[in-house]
Structures are given as C-alpha cells and as structure tokens.
XYZ file of N, CA and C in Angstrom:
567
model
N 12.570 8.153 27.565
C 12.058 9.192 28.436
C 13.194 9.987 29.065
N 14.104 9.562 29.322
C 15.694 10.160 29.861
C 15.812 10.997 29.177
N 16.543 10.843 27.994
C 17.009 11.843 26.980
C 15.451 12.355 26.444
N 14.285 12.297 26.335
C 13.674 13.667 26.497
C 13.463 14.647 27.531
N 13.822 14.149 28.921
C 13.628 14.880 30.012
C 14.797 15.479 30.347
N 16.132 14.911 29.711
C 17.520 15.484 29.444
C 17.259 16.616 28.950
N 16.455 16.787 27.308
C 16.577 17.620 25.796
C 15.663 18.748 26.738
N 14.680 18.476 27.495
C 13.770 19.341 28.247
C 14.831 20.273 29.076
N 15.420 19.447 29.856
C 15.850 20.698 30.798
C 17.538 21.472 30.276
N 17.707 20.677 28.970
C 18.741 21.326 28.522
C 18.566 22.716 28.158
N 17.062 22.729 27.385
C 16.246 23.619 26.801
C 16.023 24.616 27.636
N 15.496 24.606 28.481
C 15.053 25.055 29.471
C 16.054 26.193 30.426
N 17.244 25.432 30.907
C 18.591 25.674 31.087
C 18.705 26.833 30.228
N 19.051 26.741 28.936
C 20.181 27.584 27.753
C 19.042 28.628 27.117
N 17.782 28.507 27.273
C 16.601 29.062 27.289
C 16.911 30.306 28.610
N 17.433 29.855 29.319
C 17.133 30.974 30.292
C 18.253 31.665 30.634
N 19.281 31.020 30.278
C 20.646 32.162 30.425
C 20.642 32.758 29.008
N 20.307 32.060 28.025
C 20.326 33.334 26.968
C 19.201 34.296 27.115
N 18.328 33.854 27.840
C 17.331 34.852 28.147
C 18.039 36.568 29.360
N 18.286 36.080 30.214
C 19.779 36.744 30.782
C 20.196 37.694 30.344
N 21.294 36.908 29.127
C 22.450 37.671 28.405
C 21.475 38.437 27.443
N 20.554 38.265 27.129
C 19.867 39.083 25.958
C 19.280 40.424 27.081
N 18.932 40.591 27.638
C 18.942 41.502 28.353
C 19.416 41.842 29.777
N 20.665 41.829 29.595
C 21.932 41.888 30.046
C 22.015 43.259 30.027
N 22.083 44.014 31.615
C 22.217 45.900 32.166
C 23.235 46.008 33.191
N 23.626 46.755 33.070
C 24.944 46.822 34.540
C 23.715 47.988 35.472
N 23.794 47.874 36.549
C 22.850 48.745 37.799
C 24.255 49.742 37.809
N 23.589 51.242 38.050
C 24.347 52.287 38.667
C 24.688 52.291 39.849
N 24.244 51.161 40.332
C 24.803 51.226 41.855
C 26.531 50.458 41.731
N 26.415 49.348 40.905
C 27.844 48.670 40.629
C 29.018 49.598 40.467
N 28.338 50.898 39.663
C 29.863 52.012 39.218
C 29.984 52.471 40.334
N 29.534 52.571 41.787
C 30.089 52.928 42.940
C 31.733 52.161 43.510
N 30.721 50.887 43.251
C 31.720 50.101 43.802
C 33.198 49.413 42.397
N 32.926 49.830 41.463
C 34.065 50.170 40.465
C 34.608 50.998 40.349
N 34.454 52.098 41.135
C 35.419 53.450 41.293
C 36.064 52.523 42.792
N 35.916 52.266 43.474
C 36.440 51.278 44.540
C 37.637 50.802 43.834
N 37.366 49.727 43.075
C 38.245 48.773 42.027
C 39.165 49.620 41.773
N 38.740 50.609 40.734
C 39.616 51.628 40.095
C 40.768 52.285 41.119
N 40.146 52.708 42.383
C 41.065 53.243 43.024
C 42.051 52.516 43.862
N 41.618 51.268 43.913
C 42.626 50.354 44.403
C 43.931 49.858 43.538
N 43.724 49.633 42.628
C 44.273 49.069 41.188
C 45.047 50.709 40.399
N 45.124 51.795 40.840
C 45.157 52.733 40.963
C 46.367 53.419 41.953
N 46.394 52.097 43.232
C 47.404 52.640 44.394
C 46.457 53.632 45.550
N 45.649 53.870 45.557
C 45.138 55.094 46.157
C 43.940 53.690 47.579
N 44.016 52.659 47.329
C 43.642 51.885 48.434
C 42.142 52.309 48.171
N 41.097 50.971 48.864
C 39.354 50.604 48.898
C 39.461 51.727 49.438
N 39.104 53.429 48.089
C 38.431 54.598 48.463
C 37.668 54.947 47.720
N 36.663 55.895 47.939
C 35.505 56.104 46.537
C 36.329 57.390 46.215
N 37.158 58.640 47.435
C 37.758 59.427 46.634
C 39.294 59.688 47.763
N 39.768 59.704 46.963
C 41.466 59.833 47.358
C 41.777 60.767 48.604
N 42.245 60.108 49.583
C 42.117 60.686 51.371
C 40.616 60.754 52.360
N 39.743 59.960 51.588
C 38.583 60.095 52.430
C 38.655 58.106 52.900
N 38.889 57.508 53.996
C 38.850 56.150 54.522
C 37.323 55.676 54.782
N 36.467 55.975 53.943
C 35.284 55.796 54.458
C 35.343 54.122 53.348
N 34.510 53.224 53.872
C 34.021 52.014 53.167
C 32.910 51.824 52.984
N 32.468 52.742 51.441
C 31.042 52.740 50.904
C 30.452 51.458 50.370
N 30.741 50.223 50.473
C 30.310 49.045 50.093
C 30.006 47.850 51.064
N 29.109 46.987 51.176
C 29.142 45.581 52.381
C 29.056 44.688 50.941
N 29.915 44.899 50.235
C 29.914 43.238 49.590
C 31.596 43.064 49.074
N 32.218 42.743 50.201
C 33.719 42.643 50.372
C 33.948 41.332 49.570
N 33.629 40.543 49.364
C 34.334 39.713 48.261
C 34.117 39.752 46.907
N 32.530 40.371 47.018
C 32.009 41.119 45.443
C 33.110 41.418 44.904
N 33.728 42.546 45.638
C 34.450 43.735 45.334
C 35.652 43.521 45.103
N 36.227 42.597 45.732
C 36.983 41.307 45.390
C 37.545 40.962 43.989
N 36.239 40.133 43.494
C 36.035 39.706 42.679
C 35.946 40.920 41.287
N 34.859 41.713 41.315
C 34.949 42.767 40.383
C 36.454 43.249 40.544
N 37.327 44.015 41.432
C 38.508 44.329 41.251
C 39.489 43.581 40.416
N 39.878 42.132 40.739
C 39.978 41.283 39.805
C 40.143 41.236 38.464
N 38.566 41.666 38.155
C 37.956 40.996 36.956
C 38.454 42.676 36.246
N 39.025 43.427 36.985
C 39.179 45.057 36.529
C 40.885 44.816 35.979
N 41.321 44.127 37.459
C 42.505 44.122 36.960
C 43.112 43.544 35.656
N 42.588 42.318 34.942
C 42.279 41.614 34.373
C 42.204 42.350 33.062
N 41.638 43.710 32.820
C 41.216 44.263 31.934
C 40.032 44.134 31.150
N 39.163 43.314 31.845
C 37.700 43.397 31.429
C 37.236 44.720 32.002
N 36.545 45.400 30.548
C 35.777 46.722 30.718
C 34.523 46.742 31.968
N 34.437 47.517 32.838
C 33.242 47.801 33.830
C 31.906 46.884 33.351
N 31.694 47.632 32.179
C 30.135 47.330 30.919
C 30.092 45.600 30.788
N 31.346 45.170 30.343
C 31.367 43.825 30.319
C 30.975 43.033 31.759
N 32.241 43.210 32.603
C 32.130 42.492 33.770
C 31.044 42.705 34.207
N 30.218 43.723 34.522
C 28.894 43.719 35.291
C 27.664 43.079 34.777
N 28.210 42.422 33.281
C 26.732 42.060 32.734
C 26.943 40.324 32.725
N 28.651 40.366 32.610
C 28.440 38.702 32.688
C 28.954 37.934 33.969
N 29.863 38.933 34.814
C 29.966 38.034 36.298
C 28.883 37.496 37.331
N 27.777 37.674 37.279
C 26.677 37.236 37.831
C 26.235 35.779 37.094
N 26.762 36.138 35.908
C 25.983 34.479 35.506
C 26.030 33.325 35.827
N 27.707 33.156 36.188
C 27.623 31.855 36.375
C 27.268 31.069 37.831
N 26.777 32.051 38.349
C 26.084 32.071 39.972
C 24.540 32.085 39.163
N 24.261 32.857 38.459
C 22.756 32.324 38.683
C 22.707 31.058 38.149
N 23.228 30.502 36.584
C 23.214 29.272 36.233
C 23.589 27.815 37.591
N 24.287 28.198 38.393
C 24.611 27.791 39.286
C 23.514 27.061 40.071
N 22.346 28.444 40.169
C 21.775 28.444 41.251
C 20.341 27.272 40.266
N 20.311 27.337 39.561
C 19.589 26.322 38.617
C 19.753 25.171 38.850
N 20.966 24.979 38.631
C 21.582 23.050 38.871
C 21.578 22.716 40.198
N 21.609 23.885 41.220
C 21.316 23.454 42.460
C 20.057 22.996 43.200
N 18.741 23.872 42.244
C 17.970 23.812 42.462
C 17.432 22.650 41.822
N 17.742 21.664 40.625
C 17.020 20.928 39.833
C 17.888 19.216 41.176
N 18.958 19.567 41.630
C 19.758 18.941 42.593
C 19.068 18.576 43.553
N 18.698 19.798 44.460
C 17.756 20.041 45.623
C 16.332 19.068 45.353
N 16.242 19.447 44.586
C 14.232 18.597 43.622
C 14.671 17.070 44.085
N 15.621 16.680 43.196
C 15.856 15.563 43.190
C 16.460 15.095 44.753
N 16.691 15.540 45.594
C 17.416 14.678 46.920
C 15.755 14.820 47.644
N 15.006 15.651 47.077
C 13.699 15.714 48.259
C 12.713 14.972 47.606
N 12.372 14.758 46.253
C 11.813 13.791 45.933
C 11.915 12.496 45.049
N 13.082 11.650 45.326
C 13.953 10.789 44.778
C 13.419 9.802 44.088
N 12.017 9.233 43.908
C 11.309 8.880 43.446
C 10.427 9.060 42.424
N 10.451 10.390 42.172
C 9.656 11.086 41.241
C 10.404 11.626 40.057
N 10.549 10.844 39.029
C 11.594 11.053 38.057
C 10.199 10.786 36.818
N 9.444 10.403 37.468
C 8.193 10.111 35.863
C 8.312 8.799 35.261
N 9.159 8.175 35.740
C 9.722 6.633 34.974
C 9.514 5.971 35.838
N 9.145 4.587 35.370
C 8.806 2.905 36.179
C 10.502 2.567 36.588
N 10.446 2.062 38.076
C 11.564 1.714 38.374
C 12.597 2.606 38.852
N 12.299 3.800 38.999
C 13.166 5.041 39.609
C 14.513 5.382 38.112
N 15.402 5.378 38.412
C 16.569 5.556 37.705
C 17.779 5.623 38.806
N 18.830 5.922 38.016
C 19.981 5.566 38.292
C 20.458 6.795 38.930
N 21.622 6.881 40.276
C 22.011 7.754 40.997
C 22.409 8.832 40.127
N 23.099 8.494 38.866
C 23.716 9.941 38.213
C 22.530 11.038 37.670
N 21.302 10.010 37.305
C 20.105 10.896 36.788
C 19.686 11.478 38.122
N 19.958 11.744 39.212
C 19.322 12.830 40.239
C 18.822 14.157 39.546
N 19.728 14.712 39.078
C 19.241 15.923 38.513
C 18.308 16.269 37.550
N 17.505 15.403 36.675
C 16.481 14.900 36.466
C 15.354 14.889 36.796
N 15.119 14.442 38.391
C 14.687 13.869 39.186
C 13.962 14.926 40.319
N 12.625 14.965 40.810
C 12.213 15.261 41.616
C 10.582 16.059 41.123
N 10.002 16.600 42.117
C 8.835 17.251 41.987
C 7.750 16.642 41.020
N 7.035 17.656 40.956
C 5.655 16.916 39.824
C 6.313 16.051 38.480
N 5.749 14.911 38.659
C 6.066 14.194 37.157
C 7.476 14.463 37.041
N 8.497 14.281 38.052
C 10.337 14.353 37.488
C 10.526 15.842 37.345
N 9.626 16.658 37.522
C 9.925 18.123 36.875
C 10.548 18.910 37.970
N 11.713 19.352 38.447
C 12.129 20.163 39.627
C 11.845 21.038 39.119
N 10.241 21.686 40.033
C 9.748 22.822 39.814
C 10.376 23.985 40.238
N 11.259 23.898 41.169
C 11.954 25.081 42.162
C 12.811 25.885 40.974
N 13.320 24.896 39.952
C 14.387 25.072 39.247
C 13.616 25.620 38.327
N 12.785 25.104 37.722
C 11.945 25.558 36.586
C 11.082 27.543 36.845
N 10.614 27.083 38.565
C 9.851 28.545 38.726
C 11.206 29.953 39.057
N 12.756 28.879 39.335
C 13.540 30.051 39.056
C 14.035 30.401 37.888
N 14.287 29.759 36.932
C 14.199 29.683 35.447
C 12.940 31.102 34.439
N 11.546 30.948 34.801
C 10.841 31.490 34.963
C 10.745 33.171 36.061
N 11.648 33.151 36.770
C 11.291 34.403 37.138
C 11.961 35.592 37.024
N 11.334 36.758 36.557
C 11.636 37.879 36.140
C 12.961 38.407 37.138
N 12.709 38.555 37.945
C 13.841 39.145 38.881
C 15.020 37.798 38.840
N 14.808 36.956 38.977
C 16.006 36.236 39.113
C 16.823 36.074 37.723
N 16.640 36.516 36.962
C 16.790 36.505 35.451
C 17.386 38.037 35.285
N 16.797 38.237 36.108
C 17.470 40.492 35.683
C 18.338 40.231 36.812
N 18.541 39.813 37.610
C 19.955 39.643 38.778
C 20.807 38.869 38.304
N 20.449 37.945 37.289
C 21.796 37.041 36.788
C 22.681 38.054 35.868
N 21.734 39.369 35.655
C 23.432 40.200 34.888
C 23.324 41.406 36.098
N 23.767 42.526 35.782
C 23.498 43.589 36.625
C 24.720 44.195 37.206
N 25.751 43.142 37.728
C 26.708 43.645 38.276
C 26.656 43.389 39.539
N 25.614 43.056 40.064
C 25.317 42.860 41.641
C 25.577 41.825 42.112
N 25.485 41.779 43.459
C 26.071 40.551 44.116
C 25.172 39.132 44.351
N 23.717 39.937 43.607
C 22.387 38.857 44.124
C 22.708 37.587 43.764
N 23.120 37.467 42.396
C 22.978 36.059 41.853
C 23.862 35.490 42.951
N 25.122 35.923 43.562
C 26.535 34.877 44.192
C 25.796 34.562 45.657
N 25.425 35.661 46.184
C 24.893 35.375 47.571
C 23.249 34.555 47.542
N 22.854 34.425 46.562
C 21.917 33.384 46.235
C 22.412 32.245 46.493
N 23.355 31.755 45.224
C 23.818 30.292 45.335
C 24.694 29.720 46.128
N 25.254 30.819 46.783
C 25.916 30.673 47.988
C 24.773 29.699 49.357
N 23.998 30.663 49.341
C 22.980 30.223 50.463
C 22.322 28.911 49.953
N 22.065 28.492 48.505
C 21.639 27.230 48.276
C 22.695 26.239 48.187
N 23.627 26.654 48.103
C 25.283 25.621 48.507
C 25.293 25.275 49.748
N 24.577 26.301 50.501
C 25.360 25.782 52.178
C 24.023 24.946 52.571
N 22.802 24.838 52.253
C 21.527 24.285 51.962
C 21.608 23.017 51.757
N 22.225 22.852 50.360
C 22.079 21.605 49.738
C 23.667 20.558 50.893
N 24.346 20.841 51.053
C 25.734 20.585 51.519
C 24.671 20.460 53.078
N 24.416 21.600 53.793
C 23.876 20.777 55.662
C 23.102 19.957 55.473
N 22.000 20.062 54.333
C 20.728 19.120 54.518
C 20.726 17.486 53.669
N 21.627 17.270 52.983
C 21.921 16.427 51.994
C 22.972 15.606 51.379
N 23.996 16.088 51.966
C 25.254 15.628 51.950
C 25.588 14.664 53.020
N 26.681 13.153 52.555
C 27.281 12.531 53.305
C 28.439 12.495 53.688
N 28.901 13.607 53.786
C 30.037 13.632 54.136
C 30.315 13.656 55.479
N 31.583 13.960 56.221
C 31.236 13.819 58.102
C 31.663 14.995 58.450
N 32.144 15.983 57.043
C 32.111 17.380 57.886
C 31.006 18.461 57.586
N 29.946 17.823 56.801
C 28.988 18.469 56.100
C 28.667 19.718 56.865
N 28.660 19.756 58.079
C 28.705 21.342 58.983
C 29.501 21.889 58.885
N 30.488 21.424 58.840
C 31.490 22.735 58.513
C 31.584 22.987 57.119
N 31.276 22.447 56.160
C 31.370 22.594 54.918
C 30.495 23.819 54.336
N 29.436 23.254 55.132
C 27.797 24.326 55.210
C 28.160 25.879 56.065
N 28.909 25.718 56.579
C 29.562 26.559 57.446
C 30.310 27.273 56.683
N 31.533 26.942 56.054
C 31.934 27.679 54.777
C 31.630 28.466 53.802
N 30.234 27.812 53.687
C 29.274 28.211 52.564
C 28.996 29.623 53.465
N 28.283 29.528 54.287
C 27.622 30.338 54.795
C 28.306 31.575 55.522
N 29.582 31.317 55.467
C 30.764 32.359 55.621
C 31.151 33.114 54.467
N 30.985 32.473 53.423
C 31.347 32.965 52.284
C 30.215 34.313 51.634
N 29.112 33.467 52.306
C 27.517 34.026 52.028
C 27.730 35.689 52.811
N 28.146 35.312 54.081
C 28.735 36.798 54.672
C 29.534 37.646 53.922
N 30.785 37.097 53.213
C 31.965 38.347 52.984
C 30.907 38.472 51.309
N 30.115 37.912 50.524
C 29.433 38.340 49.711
C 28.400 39.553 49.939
N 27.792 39.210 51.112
C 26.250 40.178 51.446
C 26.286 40.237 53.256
N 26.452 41.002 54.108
C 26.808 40.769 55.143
C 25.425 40.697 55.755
N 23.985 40.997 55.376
C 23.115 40.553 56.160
C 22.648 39.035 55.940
C-alpha cells in the first residue's frame, strides 16, 4: 500500500508541474518589472526610465531574483515561465506535509506508519487533500509559470505556517518570523 500511495502522489506531483510547464505564459505585467532588471544590470539603477527615481514595483526580492536570473543570461521568455515553479512545486510538498502533521493517523494503513512516511499521510483515506485540491486548481497551476511573484509569496506563507504551527524546534518563532519577513520583501501586503 506504501509504494502505491508513493506511485499515486508521484503521479499526481509530475502530473501537475508538467501540467504547468505545458502551458507555461510570461504576464505583461512581469516586462515592467524586467525593464527594472535591464536597467539596473545596465548601470542606470531600479528605474523603469533613465532619470525618473520613481519605484514602479512592491515585489523587492522578486525583482531581486528576476534581475539575477537576467544577469545570468536567461532570456526574459524563459525566466518568467520557469522561476515560479519551483515555489509552486514547493507549495505541494508543503501542503501534502501540512495533511500529514494534522492528521497523523490517517495514512489508510493498519498500524499508522513510520515518521519518514508523513508525507503520505493525512486527510481522507491518507489522501492530503489540500495538496491534491492545489494540484487540481486552475489558478494555482497558471501562477506556477507567469513570471509573477504568486507562486514564492504562496509558499513562503505556507513555510512560515508549517514552521509556527508544527515544528520542534525552540526558535520556531523566529524561524516563522523569517518566513514571514521574507513573505514581505516578496509581496508587501
């Protein structure tokens, strides 16, 4: 039953990021903030046009990050369709994570299982539905490419989630705290 509930959510998983990448769009709003990139990487400093100090963007580590990924020499077209992914895939394993710390018992098998199978583990019949109905949804699937910041400030907020509410560690607040700082210089509301 393991390794079919493994083969299930492997499926499931690689099912939905190739679902993703197959329709995979950069948003016109991203080439705003890549003329940003450009003009930084450029010498001309975070401007949309050369002597105007205005700061047309609130996603300062986005921008960050895309600049980066500019400097780097990945094309605009590219970076905007695949830097989101590995935040939404992210936000999957967090969620099949989450299932399992809230219903630790519910794995579908006699006798529970073993601490490493958590992820496995939780909701109806072992099934972490949270993970599955984000897997399943249209918008969260068109935000894992795009260029936008949705997918990072998503899993951001389910990092600082899973880390305050679930974690044993003894700084788990500040850790969650981190998260949730980070969640700021991504999306500032």
């Amino acid at each position: 039953r393991r390794r079919i509930a493994a083969s299930v959510w492997i499926l499931v998983f690689a099912a939905s990021v190739v679902l993703v990448l197959r329709h995979a769009w950069v948003s016109d709003d991203v080439y705003i903030t890549f003329r940003y990139c450009d003009n930084v990487l450029a010498g001309r400093g975070p401007v949309y046009n050369p002597g105007e100090r205005v700061e047309g963007y609130t996603h300062f580590l986005w921008f960050l990050l895309l600049t980066l990924g500019r400097a780097l020499g990945v094309g605009a077209e590219a970076l905007g369709k695949v830097l989101p992914l590995p935040a939404y895939a992210g936000s999957l394993l967090l969620l099949a994570r989450i299932s399992g710390h809230l219903f630790p018992g519910r794995n579908g098998m006699p006798g529970g299982g073993k601490s490493q199978d958590r992820a496995l583990r939780g909701g109806l019949l072992g099934i972490p539905v949270a993970a599955l109905a984000w897997a399943a949804l249209e918008d969260a699937r068109l935000y894992g490419s795009g260029g936008l910041e949705t997918s990072l400030f998503g899993f951001v907020l389910l990092l600082g989630f899973d880390i305050l509410c679930f974690s044993k560690r003894a700084r788990a607040g500040a850790l969650a705290g981190w998260a949730y700082a980070v969640a700021c210089l991504v999306r500032p509301e």
